[in-house]
Structures are given as C-alpha cells and as structure tokens.
Short mmCIF file of C-alpha atoms in Angstrom, two decimals:
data_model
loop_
_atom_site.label_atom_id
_atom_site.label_comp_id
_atom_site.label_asym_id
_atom_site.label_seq_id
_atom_site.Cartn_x
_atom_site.Cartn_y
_atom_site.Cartn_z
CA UNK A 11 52.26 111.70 32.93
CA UNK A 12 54.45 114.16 34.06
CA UNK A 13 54.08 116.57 36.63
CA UNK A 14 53.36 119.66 34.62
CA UNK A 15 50.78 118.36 32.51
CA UNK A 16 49.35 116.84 35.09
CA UNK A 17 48.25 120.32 36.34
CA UNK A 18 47.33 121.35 33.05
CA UNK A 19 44.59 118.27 32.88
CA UNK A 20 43.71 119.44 36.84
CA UNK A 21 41.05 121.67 33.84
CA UNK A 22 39.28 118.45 32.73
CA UNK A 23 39.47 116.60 35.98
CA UNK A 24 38.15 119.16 38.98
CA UNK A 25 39.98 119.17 42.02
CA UNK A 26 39.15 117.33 45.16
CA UNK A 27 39.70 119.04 48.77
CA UNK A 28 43.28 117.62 49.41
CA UNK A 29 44.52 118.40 45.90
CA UNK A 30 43.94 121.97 46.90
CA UNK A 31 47.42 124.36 47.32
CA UNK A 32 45.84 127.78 48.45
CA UNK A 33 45.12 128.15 51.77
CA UNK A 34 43.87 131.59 53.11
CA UNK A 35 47.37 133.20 52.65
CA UNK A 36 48.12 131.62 49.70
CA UNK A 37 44.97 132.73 48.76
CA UNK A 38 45.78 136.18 49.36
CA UNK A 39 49.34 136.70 48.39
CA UNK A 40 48.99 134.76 44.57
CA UNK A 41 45.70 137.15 44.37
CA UNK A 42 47.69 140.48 45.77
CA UNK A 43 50.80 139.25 43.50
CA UNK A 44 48.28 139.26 40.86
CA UNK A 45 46.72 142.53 41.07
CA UNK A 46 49.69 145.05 41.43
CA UNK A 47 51.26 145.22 38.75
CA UNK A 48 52.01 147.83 35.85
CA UNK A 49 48.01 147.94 34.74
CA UNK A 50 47.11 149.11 37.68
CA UNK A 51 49.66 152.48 37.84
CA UNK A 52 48.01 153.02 33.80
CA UNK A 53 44.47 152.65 34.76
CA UNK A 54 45.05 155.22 37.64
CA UNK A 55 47.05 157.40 34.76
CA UNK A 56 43.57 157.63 32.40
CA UNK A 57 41.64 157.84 35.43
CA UNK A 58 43.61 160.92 36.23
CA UNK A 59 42.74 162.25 32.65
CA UNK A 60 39.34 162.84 33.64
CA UNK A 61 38.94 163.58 36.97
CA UNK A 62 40.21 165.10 40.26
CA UNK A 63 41.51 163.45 43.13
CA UNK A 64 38.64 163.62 45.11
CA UNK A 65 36.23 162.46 42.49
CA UNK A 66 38.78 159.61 41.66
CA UNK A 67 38.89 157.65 45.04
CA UNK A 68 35.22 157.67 44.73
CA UNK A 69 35.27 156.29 40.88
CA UNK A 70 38.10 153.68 41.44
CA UNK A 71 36.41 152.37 44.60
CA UNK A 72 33.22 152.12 43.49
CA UNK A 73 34.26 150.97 39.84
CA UNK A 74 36.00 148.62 41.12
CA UNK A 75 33.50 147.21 43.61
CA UNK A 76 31.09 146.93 40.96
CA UNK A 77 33.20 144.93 38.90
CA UNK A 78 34.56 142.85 41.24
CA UNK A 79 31.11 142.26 43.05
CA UNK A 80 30.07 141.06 40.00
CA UNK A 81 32.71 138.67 38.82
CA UNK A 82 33.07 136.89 42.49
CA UNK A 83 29.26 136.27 42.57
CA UNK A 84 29.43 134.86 39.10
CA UNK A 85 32.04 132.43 39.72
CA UNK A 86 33.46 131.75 42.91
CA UNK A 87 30.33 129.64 44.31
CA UNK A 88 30.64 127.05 41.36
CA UNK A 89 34.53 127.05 40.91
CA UNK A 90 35.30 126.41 44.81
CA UNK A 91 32.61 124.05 45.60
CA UNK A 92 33.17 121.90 42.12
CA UNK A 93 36.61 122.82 41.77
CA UNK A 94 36.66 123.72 38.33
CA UNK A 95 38.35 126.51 36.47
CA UNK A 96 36.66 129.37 34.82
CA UNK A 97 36.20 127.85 31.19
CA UNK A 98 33.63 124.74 31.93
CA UNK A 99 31.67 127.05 34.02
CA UNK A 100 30.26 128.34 30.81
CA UNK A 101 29.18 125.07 29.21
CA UNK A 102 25.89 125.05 31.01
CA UNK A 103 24.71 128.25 29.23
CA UNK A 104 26.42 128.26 26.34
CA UNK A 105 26.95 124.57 25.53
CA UNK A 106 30.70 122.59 25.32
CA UNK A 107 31.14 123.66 21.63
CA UNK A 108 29.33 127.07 22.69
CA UNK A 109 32.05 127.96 25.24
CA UNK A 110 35.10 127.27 22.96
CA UNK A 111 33.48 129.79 20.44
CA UNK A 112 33.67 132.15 23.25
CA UNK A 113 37.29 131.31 24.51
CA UNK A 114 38.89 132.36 21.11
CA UNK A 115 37.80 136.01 22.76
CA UNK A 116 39.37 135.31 26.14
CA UNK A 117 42.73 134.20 24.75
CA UNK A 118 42.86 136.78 22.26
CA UNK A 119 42.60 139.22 24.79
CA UNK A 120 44.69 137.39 27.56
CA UNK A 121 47.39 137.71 24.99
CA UNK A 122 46.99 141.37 24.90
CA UNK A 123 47.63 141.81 28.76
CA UNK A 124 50.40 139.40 28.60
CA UNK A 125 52.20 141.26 25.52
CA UNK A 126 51.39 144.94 27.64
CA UNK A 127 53.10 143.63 30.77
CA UNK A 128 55.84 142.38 29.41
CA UNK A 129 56.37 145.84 27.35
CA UNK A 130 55.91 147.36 30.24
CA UNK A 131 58.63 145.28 32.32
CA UNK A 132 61.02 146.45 28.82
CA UNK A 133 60.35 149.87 29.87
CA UNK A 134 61.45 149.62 33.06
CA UNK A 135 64.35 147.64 32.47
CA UNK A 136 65.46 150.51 30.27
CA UNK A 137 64.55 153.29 32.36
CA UNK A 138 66.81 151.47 35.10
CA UNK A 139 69.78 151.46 32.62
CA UNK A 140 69.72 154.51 31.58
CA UNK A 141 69.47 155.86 35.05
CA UNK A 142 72.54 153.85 36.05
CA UNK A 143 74.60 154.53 32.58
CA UNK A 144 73.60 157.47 31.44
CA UNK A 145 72.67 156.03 28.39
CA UNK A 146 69.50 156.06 26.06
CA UNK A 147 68.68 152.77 24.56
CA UNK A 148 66.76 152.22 20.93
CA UNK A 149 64.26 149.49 20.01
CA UNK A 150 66.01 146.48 19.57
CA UNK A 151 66.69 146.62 23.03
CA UNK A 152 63.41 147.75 23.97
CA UNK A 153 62.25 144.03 22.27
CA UNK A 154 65.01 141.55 23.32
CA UNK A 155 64.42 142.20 27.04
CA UNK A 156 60.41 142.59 26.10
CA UNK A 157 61.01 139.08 24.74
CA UNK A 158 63.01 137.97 27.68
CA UNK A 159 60.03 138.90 30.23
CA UNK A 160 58.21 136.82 28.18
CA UNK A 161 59.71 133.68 28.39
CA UNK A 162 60.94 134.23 32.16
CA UNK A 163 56.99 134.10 32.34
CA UNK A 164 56.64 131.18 30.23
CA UNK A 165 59.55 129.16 32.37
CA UNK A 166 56.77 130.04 35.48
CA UNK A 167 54.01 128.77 33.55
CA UNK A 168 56.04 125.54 32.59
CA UNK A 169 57.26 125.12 36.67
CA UNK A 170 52.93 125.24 37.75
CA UNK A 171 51.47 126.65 40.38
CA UNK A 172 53.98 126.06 42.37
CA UNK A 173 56.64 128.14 41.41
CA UNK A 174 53.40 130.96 41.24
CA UNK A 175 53.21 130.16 44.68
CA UNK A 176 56.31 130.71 46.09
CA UNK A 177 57.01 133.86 44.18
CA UNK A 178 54.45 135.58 45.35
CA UNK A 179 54.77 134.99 49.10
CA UNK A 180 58.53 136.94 48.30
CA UNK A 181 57.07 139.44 45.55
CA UNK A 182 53.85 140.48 47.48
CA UNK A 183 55.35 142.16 50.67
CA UNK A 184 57.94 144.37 48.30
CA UNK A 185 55.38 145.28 46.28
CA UNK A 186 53.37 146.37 49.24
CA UNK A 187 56.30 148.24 50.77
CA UNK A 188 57.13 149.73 47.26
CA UNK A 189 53.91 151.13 47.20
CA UNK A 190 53.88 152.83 50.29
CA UNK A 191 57.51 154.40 49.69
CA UNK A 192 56.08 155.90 46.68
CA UNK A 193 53.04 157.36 48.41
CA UNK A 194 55.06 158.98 51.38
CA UNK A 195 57.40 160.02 48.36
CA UNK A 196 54.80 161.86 46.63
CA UNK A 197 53.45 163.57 49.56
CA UNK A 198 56.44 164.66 50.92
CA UNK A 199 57.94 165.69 47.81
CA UNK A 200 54.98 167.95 46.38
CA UNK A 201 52.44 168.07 49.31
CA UNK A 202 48.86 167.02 49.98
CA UNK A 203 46.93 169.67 48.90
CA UNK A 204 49.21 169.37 45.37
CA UNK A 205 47.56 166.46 44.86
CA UNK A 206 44.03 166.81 46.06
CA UNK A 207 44.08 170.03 44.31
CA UNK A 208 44.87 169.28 40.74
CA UNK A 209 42.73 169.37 37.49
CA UNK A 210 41.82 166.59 35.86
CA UNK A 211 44.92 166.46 32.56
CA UNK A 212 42.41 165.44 29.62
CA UNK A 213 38.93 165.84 30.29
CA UNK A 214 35.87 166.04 28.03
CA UNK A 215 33.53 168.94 28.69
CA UNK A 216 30.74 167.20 30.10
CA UNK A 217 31.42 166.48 33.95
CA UNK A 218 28.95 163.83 33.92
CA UNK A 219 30.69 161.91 31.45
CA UNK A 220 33.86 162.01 33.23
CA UNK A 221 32.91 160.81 36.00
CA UNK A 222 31.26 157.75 34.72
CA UNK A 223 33.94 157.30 32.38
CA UNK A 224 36.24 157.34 35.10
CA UNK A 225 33.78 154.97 36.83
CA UNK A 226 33.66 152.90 33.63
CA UNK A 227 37.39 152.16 33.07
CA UNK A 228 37.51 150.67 36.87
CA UNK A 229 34.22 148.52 36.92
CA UNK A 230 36.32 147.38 33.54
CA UNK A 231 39.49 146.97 35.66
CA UNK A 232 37.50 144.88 38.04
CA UNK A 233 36.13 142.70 35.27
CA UNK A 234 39.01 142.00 33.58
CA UNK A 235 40.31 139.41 36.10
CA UNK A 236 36.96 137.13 35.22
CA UNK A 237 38.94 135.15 32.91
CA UNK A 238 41.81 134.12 34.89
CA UNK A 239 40.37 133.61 38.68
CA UNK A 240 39.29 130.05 38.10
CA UNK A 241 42.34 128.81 37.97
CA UNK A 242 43.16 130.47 41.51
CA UNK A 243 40.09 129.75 43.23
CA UNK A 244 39.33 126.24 42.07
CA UNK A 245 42.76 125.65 44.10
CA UNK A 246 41.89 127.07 47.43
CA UNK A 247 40.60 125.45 50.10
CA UNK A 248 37.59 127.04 51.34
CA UNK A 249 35.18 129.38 49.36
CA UNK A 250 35.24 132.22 52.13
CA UNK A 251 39.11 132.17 51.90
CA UNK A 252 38.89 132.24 48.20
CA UNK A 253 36.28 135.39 48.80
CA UNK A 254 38.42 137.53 50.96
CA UNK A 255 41.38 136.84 49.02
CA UNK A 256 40.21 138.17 46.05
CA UNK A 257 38.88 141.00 47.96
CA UNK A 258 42.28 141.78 49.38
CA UNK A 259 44.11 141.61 46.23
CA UNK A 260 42.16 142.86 43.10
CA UNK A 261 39.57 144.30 45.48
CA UNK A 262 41.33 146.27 47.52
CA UNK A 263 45.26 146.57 47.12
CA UNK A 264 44.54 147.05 43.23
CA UNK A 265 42.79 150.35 44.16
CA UNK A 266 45.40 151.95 46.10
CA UNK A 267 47.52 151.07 43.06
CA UNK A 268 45.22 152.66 40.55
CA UNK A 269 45.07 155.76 43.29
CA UNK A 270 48.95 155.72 43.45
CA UNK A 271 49.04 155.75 39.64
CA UNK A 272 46.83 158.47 39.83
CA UNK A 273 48.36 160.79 42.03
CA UNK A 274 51.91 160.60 40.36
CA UNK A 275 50.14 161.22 36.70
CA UNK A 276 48.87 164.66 38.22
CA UNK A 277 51.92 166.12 39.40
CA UNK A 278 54.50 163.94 36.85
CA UNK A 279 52.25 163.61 33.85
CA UNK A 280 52.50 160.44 33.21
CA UNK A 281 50.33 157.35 33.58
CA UNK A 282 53.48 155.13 32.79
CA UNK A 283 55.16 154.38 36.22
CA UNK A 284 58.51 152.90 34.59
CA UNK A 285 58.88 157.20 33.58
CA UNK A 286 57.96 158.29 36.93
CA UNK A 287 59.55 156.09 39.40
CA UNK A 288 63.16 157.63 39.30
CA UNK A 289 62.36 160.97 39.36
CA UNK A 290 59.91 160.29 42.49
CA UNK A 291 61.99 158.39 44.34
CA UNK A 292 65.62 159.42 43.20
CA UNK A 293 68.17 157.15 41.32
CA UNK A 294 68.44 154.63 44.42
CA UNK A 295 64.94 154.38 45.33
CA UNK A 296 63.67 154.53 42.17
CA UNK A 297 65.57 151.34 40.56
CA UNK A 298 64.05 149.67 43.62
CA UNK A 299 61.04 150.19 43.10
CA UNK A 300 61.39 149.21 39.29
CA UNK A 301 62.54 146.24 39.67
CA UNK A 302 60.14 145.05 42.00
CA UNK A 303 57.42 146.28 39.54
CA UNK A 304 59.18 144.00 36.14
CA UNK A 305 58.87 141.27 39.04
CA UNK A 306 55.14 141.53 39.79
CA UNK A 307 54.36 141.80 36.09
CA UNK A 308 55.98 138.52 35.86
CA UNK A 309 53.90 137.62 38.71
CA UNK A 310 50.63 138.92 37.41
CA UNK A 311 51.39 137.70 33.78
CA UNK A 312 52.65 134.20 34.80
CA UNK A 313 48.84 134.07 36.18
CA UNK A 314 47.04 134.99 33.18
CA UNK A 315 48.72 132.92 31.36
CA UNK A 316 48.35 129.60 33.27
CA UNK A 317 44.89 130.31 33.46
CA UNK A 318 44.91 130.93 29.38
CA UNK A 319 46.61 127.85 29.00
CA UNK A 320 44.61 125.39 31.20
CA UNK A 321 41.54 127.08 29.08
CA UNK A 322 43.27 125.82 25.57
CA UNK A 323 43.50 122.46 26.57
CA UNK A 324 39.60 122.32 25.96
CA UNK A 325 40.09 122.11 22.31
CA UNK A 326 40.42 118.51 21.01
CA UNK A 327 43.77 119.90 19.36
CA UNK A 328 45.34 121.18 22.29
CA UNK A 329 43.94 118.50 25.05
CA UNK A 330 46.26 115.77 24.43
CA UNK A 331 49.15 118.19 23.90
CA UNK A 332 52.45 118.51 26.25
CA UNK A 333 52.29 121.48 28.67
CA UNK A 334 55.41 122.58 26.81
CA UNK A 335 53.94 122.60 23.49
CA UNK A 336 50.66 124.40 24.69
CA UNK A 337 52.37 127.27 26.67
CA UNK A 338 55.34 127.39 23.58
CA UNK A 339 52.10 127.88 21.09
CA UNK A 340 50.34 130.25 23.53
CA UNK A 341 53.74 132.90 23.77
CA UNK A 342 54.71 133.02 19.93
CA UNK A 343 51.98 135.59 19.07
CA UNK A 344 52.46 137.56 22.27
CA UNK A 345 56.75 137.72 21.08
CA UNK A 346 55.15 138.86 17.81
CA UNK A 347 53.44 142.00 19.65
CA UNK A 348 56.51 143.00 21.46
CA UNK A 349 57.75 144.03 17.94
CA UNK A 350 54.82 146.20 17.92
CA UNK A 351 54.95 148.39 21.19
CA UNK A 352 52.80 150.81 19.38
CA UNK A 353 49.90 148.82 18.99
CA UNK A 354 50.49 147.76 22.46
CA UNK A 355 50.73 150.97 24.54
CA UNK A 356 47.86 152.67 21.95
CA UNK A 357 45.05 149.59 22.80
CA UNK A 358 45.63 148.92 26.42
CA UNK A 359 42.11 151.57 27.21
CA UNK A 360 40.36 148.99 24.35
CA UNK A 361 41.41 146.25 27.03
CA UNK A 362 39.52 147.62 29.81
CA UNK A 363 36.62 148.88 28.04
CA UNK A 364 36.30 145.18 26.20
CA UNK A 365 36.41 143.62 29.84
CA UNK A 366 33.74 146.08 30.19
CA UNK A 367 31.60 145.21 27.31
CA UNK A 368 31.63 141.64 27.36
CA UNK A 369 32.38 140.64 31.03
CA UNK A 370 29.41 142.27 32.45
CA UNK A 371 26.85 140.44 30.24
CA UNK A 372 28.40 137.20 30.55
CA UNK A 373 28.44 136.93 34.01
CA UNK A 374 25.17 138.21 34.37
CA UNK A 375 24.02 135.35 31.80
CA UNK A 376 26.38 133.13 34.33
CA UNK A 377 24.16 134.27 37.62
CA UNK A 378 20.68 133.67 35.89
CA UNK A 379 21.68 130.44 34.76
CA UNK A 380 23.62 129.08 38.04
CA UNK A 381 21.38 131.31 40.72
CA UNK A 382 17.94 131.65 39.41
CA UNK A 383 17.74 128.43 36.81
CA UNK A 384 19.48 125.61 38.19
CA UNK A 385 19.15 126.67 42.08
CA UNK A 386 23.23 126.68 42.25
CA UNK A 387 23.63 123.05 40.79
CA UNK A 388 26.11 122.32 38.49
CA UNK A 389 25.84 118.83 36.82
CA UNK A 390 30.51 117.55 36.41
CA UNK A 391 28.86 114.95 34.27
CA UNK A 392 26.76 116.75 31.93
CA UNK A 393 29.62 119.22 31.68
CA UNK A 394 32.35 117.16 31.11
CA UNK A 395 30.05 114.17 28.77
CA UNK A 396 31.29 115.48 25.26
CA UNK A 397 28.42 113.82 23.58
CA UNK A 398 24.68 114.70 22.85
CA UNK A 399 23.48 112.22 26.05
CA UNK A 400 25.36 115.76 27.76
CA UNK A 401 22.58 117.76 29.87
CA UNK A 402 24.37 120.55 28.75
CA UNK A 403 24.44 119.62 24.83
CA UNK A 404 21.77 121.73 23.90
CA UNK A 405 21.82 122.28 19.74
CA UNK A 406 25.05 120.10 18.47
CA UNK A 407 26.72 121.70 21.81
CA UNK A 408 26.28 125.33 21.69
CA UNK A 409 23.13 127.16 23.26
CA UNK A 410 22.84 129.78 20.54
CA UNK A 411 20.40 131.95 22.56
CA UNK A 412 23.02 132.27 25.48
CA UNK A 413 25.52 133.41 23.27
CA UNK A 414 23.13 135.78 21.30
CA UNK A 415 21.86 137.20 25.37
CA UNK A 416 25.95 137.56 25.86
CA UNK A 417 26.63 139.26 22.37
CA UNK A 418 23.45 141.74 22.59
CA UNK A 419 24.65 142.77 26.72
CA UNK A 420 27.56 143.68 24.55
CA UNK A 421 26.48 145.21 21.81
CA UNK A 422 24.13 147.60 24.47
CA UNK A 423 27.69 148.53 25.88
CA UNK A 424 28.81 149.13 22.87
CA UNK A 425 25.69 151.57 21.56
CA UNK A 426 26.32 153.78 24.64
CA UNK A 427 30.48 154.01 24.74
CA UNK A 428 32.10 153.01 21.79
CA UNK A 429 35.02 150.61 23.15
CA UNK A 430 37.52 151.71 20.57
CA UNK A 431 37.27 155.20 20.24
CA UNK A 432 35.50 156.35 23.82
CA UNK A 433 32.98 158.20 21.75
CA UNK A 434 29.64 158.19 24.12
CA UNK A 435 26.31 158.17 23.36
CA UNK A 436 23.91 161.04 24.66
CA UNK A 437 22.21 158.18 26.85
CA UNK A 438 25.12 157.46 28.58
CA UNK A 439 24.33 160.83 30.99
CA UNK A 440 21.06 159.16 31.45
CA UNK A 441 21.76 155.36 32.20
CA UNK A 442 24.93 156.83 34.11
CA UNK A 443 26.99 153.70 33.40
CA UNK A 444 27.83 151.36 30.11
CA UNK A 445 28.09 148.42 32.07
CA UNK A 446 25.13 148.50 34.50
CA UNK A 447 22.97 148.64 31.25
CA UNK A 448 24.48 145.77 29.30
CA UNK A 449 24.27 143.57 32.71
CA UNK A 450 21.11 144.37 33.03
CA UNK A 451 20.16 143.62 29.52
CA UNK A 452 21.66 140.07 29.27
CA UNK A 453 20.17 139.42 32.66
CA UNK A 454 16.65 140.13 31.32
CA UNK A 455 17.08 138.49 27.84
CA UNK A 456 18.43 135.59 29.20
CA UNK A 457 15.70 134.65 31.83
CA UNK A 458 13.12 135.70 29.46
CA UNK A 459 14.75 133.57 26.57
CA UNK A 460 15.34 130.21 29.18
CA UNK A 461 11.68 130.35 30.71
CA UNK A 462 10.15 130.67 27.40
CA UNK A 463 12.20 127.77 24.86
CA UNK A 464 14.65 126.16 27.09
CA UNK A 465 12.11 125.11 29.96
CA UNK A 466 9.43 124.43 27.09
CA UNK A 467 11.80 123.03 24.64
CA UNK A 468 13.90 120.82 27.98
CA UNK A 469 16.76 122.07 27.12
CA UNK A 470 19.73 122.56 28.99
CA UNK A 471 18.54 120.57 32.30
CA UNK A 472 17.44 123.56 33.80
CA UNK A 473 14.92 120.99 35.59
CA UNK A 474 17.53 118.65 36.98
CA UNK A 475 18.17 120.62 40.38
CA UNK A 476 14.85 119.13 41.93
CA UNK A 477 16.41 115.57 41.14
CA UNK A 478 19.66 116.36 42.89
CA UNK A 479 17.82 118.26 45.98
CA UNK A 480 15.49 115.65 45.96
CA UNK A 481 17.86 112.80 46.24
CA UNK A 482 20.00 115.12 48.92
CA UNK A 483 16.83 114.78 50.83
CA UNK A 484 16.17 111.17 50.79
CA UNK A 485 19.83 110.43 52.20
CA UNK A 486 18.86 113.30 55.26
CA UNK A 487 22.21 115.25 53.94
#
C-alpha cells in the first residue's frame, strides 16, 4: 500500500502514540495555519455590519469562545486518547450507517468552504495583477486561477500530512506578521478613535438583535471547524497540546483576524480583504500581504479537505478506493462552483449560520452520550465491528432517536434565526442566542430519550463502561 493511502486508512485504523506527527508546535502552527485565512477577514466584514467596534471585540470573543468551548469538549477527549478522527466519533450515538447519513451534510458543506477559499485566493490573485499591470481582468480569468487554487490544494491533499506540516511552520509566521502590518497600517493611516468610533454599516433596528447576531455568526465561526479537527488532533501527541493548540489557532489568532477584518470594513467598506489590502498597505505592501493570504487559504483549505476525504473513505464505495481517486472525486464539484462565484460569495453567511444550526446540537448529543452515558468510554471494537454483534449497531446501524435529538437542536435554531435569510424570531431577544437554545434542546432530548428506551431497550452499550472500569480495577491500573 502506498504511502498516501496509507494515511487515508490511518481513519479506519486509529493511531497509536508513535504514529503521531504533531507535537505541541506542530500542534499549533497546522491549527494557526488553519484558522487565518480569507473567512476570517469576511466574518469580521458582517460582523462589522451590525455592530461597533467596541461591541464587536466583545461579540467575536465571546462568540467564539462559545463555539470553540463547545466543539473541543465534544471531541478532543475521545479523538486524542483513541486516536480517531472526527467521523467514527459519531457512531456511538448515531449508529455506523447513522453517521454516514449525517456525513453527506459535512461534505456538502466542506465543499462549500473549499470552493469560497479558493474564490477568494482568485480574487486576490487578480487584485495583485491589476495592481501591478494596470489592468482589469474578466471571468475566465477569475475561474482558471480559481481552478488552479484548487488543485494546488488537491496536490497537498495527495502529498498527506506531511506536506500540511511543513507548510505551515513557513506560512504561519507571515501570516502572523501580515496581520500585524495591517493593524499598525490601519491605525496609523486613519487613527484609533476612526475606528473605535464608527457606526455599525448595515444594522437592523433592534440593538438587541445585533448584538446577538453579531454574537451568533462567531459562536458559528467557532463551530465550523468541528468537522475537520479530528483529523489534526487524532495526530498529536498529547491531549493538552492538542487543547492549547486549538486554542491558539482558531481560538485565539482567528479572533484578531475577524477583529482585523472588522476594522478595515469600517473605514474601507469592505468585508473582502483581497479589495482592501492594496489600498491599506500601498502597491508594495499590499501584494505582500495578498499573497501570503492565497497561501494560507491553501493552507486552511488543504485541511478541510484531508479531513473531508479521510471522512469519505467510510463509505463501502470509497474505502477501498486510491487516495487519488477519492481526493480527484472530492474536487470535481468544488471546480464546478468556481464557475459560479455568485452563488459562492452570496451563501458564505448560510455557512456560518448552518455550522450554527447543526454543530451546536450535535455536539451537545456528542457530550451526553460520551460524558454523562458511557462515563468517557469509547468501545474501537464496537465502533469499527460493521455488523449487528456491533455495541454500537443499534436499529440496522443507525440510532434514529440520536439523529431525530440532532435534527430537532436544529430545527429550534432554525425557528428562532432563519439560516438562509437572517430573518429572527421575536424570541430570539428573549433566549438571547440561536445556538445556546438548540444545544440546550438536543442536550435535554437526548438524555431524556437514552434513559428512557436505550437503557430499557439495551441499546447502544450505554452499560458497558462498568465492564471496562471494572476490569481496569481488577488489573490495579
């Protein structure tokens, strides 16, 4: 078996200690590498849309904390200390069959941020030649370099987690310093109080619902990277460097992006930072800074997609499959998209707000099951035994009341701030969050729905902890 799909089955075989690339730094930089990138300068644009500057520290921090709370204490404990990736973490409350039904959702939406980042890496490429040429470019170039971002991400993906690796420990440090350039330059150039003075640019007339809207799209932001950080973490070494990594880079460093992006939408006007770069920064500066932004979207989307891929190789189809032919499958709808930049720059607020919807009430299904049911065991056998002698098998594979707890969290989201349109329901001044509420709803459902047919019905192995902390016992461990 060759090298790259033997990291591809690293999904269905969890890794052991010394199979394990990411130390601490590692750790950190793939994480950082993976967080700044063109999302976060577009979040910090509709952030700015609603709020002041002031009000919009406060709303990405916290937003962001929330979110990111969340997804680390969902997965980290069960994909460090088993070493498995995101995907299988779901098969003990949803059931093997269960979790592919779900993980149609995450690639169709990992294919979305793959296809935005690599628009987005067009749009700076074209920015950068105009600046330098004087020329305005049309569409067909806009796509052929759209397309070319694409595959220079699928070449990464091919290479493995390597290659990831090692462009990140170069990427991460001139994205930092980029970042800070562009901060000085905006001060300097239009002042403090500029900033911390402006108005909001599009808000609604209810204050309230700004600010949690503004709250909302960065608890989203935070979410969003649930999908994907398997794949980092079951690589790293240690579960507290795996913690503070992710706290570094999508905890912390993607909030002084989303700030950044922020700032330069209020006295630009524009959340796009391939159209405000050069006029920040000058010609010079500006191209720098541009190109090291196309290189951490290739950074950040060769990520998602690894992680996207490794998940596909859990259908029957796919499993026995080159890593060439699954990645080559996995790109061809997101070249499609880049035809489309329309649909691409229009939806990328439905990408947040979905992370928002569905994220929340999956991993709070994901903490009842692995926290409060199974007493933080997690049975490789019963996860990765295909047939009904699985602990984890359920009804025909698929624990229909875990998906029905996930879909209704959603659907409460949904009932309070509509994720396609942003229309809001009265109740979301009163619950103060879309979120919170749908958490909290799966959360409830599901406990109520295990303790009353799964424990009665012995389903699921919720029952099978006491075995293994029983046996743990015996040996004096």
């Amino acid at each position: 078996m060759d090298n790259k799909n033997r990291e591809a089955q690293f999904l269905n075989i969890p890794t052991m200690k010394h199979e394990r690339q990411y130390g601490f730094m590692d750790a950190t930089f793939v994480n950082c590498g993976w967080a700044i990138a063109t999302w976060c300068f577009l979040t910090g644009g509709l952030t700015a849309n609603l709020v002041d500057f002031k009000t919009a520290i406060i709303a990405a921090f916290a937003g962001n904390l929330i979110g990111v709370a969340i997804m680390l204490f969902a997965e980290i404990t069960t994909t460090v200390k088993y070493g498995v990736d995101t995907y299988p973490t779901l098969v003990s409350f949803l059931g093997r069959n269960g979790m592919k039904i779900l993980l149609i959702f995450f690639i169709v939406i990992n294919i979305g941020w793959v296809a935005v980042l690599s628009a987005m890496f067009s749009n700076a490429v074209q920015n950068t030649f105009t600046a330098v040429t004087g020329q305005e470019t049309g569409h067909v170039f806009y796509t052929v370099v759209a397309i070319i971002a694409v595959f220079i991400t699928w070449f990464m993906v091919f290479k493995g987690l390597k290659t990831i690796q090692w462009l990140n420990r170069v990427v991460v440090p001139c994205l930092a310093f980029t970042m800070i350039v562009m901060i000085w330059a905006i001060f300097n150039k239009y002042g403090i109080d500029t900033v911390f003075s402006a108005e909001p640019l599009a808000p609604y007339d209810n204050e309230t619902v700004n600010i949690v809207l503004a709250i909302e799209l960065n608890v989203g932001a935070g979410l969003s990277w649930w999908a994907s950080l398997g794949s980092l973490t079951r690589t790293t070494t240690t579960a507290r460097g795996a913690m503070w990594a992710n706290w570094i880079g999508v905890g912390t460093l993607e909030v002084i992006a989303v700030l950044l992006g922020t700032a330069a939408a209020y006295v630009i006007g524009g959340s796009d930072p391939t159209t405000w770069m050069i006029p920040l920064g000058g010609v010079t500066l500006g191209i720098i800074a541009l190109v090291f932004v196309c290189i951490g979207n290739i950074s950040s989307n060769a990520i998602v997609m690894y992680a996207t891929c490794l998940g596909m190789k859990q259908y029957k189809f796919f499993a026995n499959m080159s890593w060439l032919k699954v990645t080559a499958i996995y790109v061809t709808p997101v070249v499609i998209l880049e035809f489309m930049p329309e649909v691409l720059y229009g939806n990328y607020q439905i990408l947040l707000n979905g992370s928002g919807a569905f994220f929340s009430s999956l991993a709070a299904v994901q903490i009842v099951d692995f926290y409060l049911l199974r007493k933080e065991h997690f049975d490789l056998r019963s996860v990765y035994n295909a047939t009904s002698g699985s602990g984890y098998y359920f009804w025909k594979g698929v624990n229909w009341g875990g998906l029905i707890c996930v879909i209704l969290g959603g659907v409460t989201y949904c009932l309070l701030l509509n994720p396609l349109t942003w229309e809001y329901s009265s109740m979301l001044t009163v619950f103060k969050s879309a979120s919170i509420p749908a958490f909290a709803v799966a959360f409830i459902l599901y406990f109520i729905y295990a303790k009353l047919i799964l424990v009665p019905s012995r389903k699921g192995a919720l029952d099978e902890y006491k075995t293994y902390y029983r046996a743990i016992q015996k040996k004096g461990y």
